[in-house]
CSV table of C-alpha atoms in Angstrom, one decimal:
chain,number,residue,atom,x,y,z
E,1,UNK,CA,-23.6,212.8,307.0
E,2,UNK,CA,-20.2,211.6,305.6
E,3,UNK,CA,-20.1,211.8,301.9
E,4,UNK,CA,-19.7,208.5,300.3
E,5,UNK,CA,-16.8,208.4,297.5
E,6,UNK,CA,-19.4,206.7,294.9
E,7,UNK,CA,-22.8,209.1,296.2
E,8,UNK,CA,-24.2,211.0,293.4
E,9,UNK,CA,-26.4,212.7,295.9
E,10,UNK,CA,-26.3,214.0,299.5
E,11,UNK,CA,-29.4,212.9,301.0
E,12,UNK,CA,-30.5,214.0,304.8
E,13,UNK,CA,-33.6,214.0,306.2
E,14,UNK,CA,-33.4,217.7,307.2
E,15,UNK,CA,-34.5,217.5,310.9
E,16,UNK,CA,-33.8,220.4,313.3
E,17,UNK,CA,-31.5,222.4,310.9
E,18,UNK,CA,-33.4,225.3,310.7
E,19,UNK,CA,-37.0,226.5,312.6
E,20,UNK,CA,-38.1,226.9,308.8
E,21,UNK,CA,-37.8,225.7,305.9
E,22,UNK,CA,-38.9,227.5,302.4
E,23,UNK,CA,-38.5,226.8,299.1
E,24,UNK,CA,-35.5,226.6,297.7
E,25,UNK,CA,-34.0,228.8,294.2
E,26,UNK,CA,-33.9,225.7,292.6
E,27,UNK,CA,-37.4,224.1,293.5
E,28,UNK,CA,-38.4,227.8,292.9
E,29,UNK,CA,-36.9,227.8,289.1
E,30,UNK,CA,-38.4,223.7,289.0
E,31,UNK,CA,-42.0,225.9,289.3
E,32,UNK,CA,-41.2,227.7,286.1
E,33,UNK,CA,-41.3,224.2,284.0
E,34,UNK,CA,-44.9,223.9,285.4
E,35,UNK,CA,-45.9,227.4,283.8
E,36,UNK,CA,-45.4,226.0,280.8
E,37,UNK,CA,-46.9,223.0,281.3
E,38,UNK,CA,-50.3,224.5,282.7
E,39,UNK,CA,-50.5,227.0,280.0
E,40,UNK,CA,-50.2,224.1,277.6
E,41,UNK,CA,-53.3,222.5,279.0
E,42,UNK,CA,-55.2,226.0,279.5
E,43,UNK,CA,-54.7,225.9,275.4
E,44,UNK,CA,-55.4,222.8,275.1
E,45,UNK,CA,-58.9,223.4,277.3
E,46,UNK,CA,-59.2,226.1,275.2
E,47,UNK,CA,-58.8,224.7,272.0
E,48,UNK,CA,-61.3,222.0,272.2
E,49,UNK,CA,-64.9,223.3,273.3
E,50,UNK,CA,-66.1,219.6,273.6
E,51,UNK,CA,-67.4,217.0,275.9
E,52,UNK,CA,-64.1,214.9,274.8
E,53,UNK,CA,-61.6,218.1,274.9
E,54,UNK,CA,-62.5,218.6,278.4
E,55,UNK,CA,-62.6,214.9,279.4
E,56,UNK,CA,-58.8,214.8,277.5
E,57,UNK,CA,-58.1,218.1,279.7
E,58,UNK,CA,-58.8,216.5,283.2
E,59,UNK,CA,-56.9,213.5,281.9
E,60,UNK,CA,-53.6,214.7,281.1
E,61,UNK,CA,-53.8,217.2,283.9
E,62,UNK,CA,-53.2,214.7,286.4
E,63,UNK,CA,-50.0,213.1,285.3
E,64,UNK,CA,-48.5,216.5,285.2
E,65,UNK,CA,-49.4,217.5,288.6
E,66,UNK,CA,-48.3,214.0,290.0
E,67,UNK,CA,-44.9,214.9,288.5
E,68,UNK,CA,-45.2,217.8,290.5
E,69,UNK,CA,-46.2,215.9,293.0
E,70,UNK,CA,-43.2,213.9,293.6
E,71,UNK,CA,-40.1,215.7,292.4
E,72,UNK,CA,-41.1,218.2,295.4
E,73,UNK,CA,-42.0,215.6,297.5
E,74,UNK,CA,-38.9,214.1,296.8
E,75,UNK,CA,-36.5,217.5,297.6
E,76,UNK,CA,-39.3,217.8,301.2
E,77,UNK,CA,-38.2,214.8,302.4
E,78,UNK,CA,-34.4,214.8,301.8
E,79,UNK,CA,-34.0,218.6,300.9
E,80,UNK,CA,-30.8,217.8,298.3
E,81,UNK,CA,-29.8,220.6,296.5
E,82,UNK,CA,-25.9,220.1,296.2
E,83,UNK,CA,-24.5,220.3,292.6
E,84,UNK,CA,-25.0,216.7,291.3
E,85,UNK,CA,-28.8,216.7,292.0
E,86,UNK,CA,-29.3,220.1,290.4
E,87,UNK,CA,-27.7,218.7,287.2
E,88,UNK,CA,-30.5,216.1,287.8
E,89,UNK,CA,-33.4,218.2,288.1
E,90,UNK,CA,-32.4,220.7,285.2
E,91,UNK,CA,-32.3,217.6,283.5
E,92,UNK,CA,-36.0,217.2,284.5
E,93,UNK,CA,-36.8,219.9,283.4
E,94,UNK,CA,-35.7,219.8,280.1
E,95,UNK,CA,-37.7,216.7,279.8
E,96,UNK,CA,-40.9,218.6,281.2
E,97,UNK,CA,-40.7,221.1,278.6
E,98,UNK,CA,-41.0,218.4,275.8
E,99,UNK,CA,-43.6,216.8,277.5
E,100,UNK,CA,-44.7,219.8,277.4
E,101,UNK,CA,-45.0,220.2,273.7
E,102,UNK,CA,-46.5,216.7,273.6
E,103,UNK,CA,-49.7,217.5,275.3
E,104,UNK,CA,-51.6,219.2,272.2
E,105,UNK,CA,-51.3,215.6,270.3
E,106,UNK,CA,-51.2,213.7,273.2
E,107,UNK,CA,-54.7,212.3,272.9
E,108,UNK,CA,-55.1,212.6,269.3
E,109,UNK,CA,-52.1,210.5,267.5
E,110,UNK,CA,-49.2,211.5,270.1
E,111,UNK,CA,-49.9,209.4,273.4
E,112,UNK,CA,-46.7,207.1,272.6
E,113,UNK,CA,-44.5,210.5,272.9
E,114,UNK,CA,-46.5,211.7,276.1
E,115,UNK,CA,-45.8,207.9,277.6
E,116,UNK,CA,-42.3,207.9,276.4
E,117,UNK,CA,-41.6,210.9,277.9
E,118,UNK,CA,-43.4,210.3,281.0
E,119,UNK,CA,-42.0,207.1,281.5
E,120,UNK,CA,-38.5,208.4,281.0
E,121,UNK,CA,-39.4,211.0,284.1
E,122,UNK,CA,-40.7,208.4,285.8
E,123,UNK,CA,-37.4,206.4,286.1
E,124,UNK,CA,-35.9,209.3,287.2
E,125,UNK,CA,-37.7,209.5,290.3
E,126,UNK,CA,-37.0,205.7,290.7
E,127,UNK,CA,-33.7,206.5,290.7
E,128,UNK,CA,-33.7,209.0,293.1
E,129,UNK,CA,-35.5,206.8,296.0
E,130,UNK,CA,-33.0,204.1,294.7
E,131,UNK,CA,-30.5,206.5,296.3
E,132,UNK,CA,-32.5,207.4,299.1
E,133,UNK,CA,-32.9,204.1,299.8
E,134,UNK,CA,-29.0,203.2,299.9
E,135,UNK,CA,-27.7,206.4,302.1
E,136,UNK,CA,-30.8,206.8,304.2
E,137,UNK,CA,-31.5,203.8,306.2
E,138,UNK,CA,-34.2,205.8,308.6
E,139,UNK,CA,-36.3,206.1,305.7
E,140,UNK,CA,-35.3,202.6,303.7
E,141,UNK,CA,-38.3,200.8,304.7
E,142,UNK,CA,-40.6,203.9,303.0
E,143,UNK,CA,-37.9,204.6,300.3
E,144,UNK,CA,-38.4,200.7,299.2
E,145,UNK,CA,-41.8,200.8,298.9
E,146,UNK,CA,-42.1,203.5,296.3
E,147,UNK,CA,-39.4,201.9,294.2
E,148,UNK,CA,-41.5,198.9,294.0
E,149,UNK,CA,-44.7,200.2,293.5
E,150,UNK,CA,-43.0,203.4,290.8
E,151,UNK,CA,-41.3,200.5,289.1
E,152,UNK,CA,-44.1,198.2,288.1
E,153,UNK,CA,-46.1,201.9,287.2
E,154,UNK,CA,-43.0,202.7,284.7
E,155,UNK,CA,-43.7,199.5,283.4
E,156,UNK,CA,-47.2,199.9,282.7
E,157,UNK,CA,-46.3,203.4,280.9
E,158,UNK,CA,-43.3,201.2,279.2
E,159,UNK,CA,-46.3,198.4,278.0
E,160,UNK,CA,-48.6,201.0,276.7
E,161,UNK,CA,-46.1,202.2,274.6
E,162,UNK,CA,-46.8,198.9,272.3
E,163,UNK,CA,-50.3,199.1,272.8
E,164,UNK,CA,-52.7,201.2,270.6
E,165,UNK,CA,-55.2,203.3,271.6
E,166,UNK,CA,-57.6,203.5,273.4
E,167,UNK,CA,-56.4,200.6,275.5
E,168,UNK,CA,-53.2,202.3,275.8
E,169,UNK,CA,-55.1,205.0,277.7
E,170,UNK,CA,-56.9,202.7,280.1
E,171,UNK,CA,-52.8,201.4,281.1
E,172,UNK,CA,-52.1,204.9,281.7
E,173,UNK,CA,-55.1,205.2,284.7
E,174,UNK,CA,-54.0,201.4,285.5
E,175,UNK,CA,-50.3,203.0,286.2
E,176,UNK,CA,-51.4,206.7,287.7
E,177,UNK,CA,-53.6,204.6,290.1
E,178,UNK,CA,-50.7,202.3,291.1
E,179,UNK,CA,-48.5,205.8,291.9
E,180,UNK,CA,-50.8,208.0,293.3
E,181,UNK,CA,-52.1,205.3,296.1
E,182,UNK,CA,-48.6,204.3,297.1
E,183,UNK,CA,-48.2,207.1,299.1
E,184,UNK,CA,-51.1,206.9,301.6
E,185,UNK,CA,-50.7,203.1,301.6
E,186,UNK,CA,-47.4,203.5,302.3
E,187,UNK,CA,-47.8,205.6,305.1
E,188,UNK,CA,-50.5,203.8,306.7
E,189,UNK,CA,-48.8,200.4,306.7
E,190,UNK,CA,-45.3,200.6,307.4
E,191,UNK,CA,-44.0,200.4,311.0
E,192,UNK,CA,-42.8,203.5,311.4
E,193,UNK,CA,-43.1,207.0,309.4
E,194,UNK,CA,-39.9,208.9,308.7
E,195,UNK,CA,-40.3,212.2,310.0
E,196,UNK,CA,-38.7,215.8,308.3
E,197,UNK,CA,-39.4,219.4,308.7
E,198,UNK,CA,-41.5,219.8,305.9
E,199,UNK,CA,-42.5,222.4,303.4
E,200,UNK,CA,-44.7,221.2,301.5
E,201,UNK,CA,-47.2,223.8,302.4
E,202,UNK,CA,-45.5,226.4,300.6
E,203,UNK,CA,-45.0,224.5,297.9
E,204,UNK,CA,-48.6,223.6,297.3
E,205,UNK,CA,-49.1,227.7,297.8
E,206,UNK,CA,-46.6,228.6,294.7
E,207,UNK,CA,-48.4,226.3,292.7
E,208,UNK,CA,-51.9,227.8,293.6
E,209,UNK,CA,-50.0,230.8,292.8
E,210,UNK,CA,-48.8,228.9,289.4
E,211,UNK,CA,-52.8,228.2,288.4
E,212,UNK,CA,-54.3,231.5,289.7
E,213,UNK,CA,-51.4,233.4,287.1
E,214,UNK,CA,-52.7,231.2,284.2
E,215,UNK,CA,-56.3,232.5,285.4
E,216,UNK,CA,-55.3,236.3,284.8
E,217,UNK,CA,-53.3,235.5,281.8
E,218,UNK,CA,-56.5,233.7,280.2
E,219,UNK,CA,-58.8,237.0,281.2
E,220,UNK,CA,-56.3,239.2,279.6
E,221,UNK,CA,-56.0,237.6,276.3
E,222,UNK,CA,-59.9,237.7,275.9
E,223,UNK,CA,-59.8,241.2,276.7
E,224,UNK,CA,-57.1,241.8,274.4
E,225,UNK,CA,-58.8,239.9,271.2
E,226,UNK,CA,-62.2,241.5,270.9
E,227,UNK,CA,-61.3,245.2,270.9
E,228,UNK,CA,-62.0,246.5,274.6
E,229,UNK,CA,-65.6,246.2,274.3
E,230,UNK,CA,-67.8,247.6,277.0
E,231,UNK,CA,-69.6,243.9,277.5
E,232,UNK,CA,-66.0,242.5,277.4
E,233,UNK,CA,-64.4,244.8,279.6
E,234,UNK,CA,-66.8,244.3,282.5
E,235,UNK,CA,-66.9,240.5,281.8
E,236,UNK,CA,-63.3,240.9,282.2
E,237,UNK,CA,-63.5,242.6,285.4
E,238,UNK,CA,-65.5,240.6,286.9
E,239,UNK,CA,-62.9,237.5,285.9
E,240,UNK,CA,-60.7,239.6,287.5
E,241,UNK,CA,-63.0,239.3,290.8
E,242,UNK,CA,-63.3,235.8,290.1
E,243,UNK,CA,-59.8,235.2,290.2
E,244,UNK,CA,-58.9,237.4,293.2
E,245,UNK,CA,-61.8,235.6,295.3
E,246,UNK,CA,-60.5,232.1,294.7
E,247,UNK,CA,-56.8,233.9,295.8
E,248,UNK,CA,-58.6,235.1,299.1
E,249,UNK,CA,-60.3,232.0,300.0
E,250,UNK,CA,-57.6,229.8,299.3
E,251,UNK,CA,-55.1,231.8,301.4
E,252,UNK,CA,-57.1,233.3,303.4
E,253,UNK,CA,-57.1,230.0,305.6
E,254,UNK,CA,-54.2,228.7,304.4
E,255,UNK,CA,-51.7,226.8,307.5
E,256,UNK,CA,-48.5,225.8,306.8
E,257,UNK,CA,-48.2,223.4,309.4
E,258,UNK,CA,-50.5,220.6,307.6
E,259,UNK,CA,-47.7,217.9,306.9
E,260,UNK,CA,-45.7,218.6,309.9
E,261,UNK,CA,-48.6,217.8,312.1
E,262,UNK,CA,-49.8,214.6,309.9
E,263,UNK,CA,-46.1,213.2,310.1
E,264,UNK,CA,-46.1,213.4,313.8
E,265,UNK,CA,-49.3,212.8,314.8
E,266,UNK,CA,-50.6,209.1,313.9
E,267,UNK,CA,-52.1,207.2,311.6
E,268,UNK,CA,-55.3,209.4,311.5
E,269,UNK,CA,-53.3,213.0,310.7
E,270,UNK,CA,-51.5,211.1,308.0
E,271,UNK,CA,-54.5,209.9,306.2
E,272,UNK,CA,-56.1,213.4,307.0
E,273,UNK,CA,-52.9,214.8,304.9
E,274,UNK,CA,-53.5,213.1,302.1
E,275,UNK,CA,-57.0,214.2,301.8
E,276,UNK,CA,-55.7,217.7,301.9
E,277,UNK,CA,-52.5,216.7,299.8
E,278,UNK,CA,-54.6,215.8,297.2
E,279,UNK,CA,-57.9,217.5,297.2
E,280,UNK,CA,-55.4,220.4,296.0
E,281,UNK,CA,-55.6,218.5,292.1
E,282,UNK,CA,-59.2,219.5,292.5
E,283,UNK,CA,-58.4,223.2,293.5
E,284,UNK,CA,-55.8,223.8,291.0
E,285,UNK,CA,-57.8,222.0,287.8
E,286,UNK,CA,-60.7,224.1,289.2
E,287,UNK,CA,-58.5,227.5,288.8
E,288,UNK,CA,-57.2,226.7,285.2
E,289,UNK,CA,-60.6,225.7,283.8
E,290,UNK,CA,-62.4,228.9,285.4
E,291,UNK,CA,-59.4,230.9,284.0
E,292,UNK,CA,-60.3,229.4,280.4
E,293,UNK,CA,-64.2,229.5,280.9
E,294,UNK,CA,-64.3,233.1,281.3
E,295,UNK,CA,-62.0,234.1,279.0
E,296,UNK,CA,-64.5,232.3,276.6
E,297,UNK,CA,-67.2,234.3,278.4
E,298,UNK,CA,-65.3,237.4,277.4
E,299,UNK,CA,-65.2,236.1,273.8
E,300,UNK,CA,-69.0,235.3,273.9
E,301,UNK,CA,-69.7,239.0,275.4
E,302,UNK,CA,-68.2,240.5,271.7
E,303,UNK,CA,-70.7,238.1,270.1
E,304,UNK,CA,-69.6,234.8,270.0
E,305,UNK,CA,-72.0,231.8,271.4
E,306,UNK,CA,-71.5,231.4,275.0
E,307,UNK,CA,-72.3,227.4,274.5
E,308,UNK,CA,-73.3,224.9,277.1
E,309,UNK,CA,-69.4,223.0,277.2
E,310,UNK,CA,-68.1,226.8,277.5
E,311,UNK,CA,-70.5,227.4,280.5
E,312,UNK,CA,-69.4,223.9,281.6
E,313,UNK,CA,-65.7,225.1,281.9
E,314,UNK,CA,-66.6,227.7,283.6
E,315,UNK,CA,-69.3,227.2,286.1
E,316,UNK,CA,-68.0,223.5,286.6
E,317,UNK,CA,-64.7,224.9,287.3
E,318,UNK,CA,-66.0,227.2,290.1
E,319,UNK,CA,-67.8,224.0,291.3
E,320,UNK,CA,-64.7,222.1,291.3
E,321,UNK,CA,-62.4,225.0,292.9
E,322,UNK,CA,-65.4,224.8,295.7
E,323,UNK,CA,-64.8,221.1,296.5
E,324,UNK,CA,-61.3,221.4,296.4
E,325,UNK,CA,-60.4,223.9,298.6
E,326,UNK,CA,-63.2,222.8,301.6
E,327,UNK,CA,-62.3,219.5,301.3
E,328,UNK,CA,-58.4,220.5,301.8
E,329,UNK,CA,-59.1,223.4,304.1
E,330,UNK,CA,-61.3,220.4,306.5
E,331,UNK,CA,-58.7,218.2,306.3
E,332,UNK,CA,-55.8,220.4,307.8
E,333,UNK,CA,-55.3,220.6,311.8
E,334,UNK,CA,-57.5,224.2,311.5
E,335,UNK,CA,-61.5,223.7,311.6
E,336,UNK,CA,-63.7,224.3,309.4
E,337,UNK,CA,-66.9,225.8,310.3
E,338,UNK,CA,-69.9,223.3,309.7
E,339,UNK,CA,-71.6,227.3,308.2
E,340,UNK,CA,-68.7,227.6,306.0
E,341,UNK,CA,-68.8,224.0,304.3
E,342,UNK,CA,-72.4,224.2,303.8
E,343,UNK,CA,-72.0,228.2,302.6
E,344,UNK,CA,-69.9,227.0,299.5
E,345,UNK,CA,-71.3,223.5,299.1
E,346,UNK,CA,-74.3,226.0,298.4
E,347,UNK,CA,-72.4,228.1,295.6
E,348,UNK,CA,-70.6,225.0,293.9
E,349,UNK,CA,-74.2,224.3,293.2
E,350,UNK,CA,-75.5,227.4,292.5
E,351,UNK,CA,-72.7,227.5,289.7
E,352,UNK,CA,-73.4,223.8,288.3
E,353,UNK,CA,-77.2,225.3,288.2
E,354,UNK,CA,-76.0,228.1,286.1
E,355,UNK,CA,-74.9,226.0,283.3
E,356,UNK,CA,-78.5,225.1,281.8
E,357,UNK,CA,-79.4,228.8,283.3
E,358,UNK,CA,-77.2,230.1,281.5
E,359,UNK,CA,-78.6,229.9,278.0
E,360,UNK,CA,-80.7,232.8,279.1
E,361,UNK,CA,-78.4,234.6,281.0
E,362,UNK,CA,-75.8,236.8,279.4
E,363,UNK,CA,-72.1,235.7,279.4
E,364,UNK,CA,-71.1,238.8,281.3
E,365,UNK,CA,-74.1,238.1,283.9
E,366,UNK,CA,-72.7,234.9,284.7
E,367,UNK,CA,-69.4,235.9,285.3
E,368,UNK,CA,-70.6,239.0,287.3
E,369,UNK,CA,-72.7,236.6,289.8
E,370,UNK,CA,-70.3,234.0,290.6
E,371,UNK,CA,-67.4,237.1,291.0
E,372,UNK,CA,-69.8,238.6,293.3
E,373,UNK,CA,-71.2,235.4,295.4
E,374,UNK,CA,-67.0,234.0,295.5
E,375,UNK,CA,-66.5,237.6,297.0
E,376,UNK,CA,-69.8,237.9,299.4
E,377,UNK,CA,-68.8,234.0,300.5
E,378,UNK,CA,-65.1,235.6,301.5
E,379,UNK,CA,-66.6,238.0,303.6
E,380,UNK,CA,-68.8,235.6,304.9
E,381,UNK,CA,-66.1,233.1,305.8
E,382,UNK,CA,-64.3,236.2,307.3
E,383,UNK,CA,-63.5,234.8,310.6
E,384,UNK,CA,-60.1,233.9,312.4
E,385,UNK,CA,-58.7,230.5,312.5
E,386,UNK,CA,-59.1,228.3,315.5
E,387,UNK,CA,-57.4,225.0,316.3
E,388,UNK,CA,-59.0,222.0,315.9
């Protein structure tokens, strides 16, 4: 499209340009922010063997990946990656990585940084549809409809600022509610879906990829610290298993076409889409907190107490990697086989069994048994994908 004289951004709806579309360098070095961020809640998981530390945990993880969520949704939809809008998303990221550095204090005395800076990301993504809106009048109907709903969210996150906790807190889930449901409201209700070639289901790939590297990094370091010994090692090994199962079944079934499909085929594929778009929060939580539960099952194999929160992390991470990934893999255009839903359904509660079990089971047994029932359920899923 012409360039207008006052655009800050080139915005197109990227139809028919290419038979494929893949990530870009820049949505590629976006990723790297996220690293950070991730390994920042992996600490923070980490840091705080409680009932509240793992509630605070599963908080703040989800208005990080919503901010993942959008600034790629954002570049899907309207693929912009000319020199303005990469001054805006380095920009971003600057502000990502001191959000970043809030999240250790951001439920204990730094929650009014956290929703500063959140709120100061938010209004960039407001800004962005504001653009979208003006220069892209196939998608102005859709475009309007997030700036609404994004702008009374920022001013939730703006409101809580001046509120103390832990009413600030409930604002925040008030706010993340109003954003995350825009989308499939959105799309359900307005008269007629913009359609793009998507990629999207790349994207949610390089993040798996994003989680699944904090994983081996967490069973490293807990090798590392207790002095290569043997019950740490093979604990270590089998987190190794752990994390290359959850790899294989995620990918294994993996369809790139999800989005594609759900923008072109009605209201049912759309709301379908979102089930799978978002069932992936569950998958990737489930990946970091299984990465951090056995690297404190390594620690508890050189002596330490393998407690009941630590076996929480870790079986209850399994669990939650489990209901993520069936729900998103029955939720994409490929079935599902009835077998293979009720084959993990089975193991996500074998794992939540092993947390009471597990105070007479040794650290390095656990970790062995789920590595090897993730890997036996691989090979039992084992079969090719077939169109629904």
């Amino acid at each position: 499209m012409p360039r207008h004289p006052l655009q800050l951004l080139r915005l197109h709806l990227g139809e028919g340009r290419e038979p494929d579309r893949h990530a870009t360098w820049l949505e590629l070095f976006f990723d790297l922010v996220f690293v950070f961020a991730i390994a920042e809640l992996a600490h923070l998981l980490h840091s705080d063997l409680s009932w509240a530390g793992i509630a605070g945990f599963t908080a703040l993880f989800v208005p990080v990946w919503w901010l993942w969520i959008d600034f790629s949704y954002y570049a899907d939809q309207f693929d912009v990656d000319d020199g303005p809008y990469r001054l805006v998303i380095l920009g971003v990221m600057f502000g990502l990585v001191v959000m970043a550095l809030t999240i250790q204090n951001a439920l204990h005395g730094g929650s009014a940084e956290f929703a500063t800076i959140y709120a100061t990301l938010r209004l960039v993504i407001i800004a962005l549809y504001l653009q979208a809106w003006r220069f892209v009048p196939q998608a102005r109907e859709l475009t309007a409809r997030y700036v609404v709903s994004f702008s009374v969210a920022f001013l939730l996150w703006v409101l809580s600022i001046a509120v103390p906790e832990p009413a600030r807190f409930w604002i925040w889930a008030v706010a993340l509610f109003i954003e995350i449901s825009n989308g499939p409201i959105t799309h359900l209700t307005i008269r007629t879906v913009p359609t793009h070639k998507s990629h999207m289901d790349e994207r949610f790939g390089l993040f798996v990829i994003i989680v699944l590297g904090e994983a081996m990094v967490a069973v490293a370091t807990g090798v590392s610290e207790t002095d290569w010994q043997w019950p740490s090692v093979l604990t270590g090994m089998g987190g190794f298993l752990t994390a290359v199962s959850l790899w294989w079944m995620y990918f294994e079934r993996a369809d790139d076409s999800t989005i594609n499909w759900a923008l072109r085929g009605g209201k049912r594929a759309l709301l379908r889409s979102y089930i799978y778009g978002y069932s992936h929060v569950l998958a990737f939580m489930g990946i970091v907190a299984t990465g951090v539960g056995i690297q404190f099952a390594i620690e508890a194999a050189a002596g330490h107490g393998f407690i009941v929160e630590a076996r929480t992390v870790l079986c209850g991470g399994v669990a939650l990697f489990l209901t993520g990934v069936t729900t998103l893999q029955w939720a994409a255009p490929c079935s599902l086989p009835q077998r293979v839903i009720v084959a993990r359904s089975l193991l996500a509660l074998l794992a939540l069994c092993l947390i009471p079990l597990g105070a007479v089971i040794a650290p390095w047994g656990i970790v062995l048994l789920l590595s090897l029932s993730l890997t036996a359920l691989n090979r039992f899923d084992g079969i090719p994908l077939s169109r629904a």
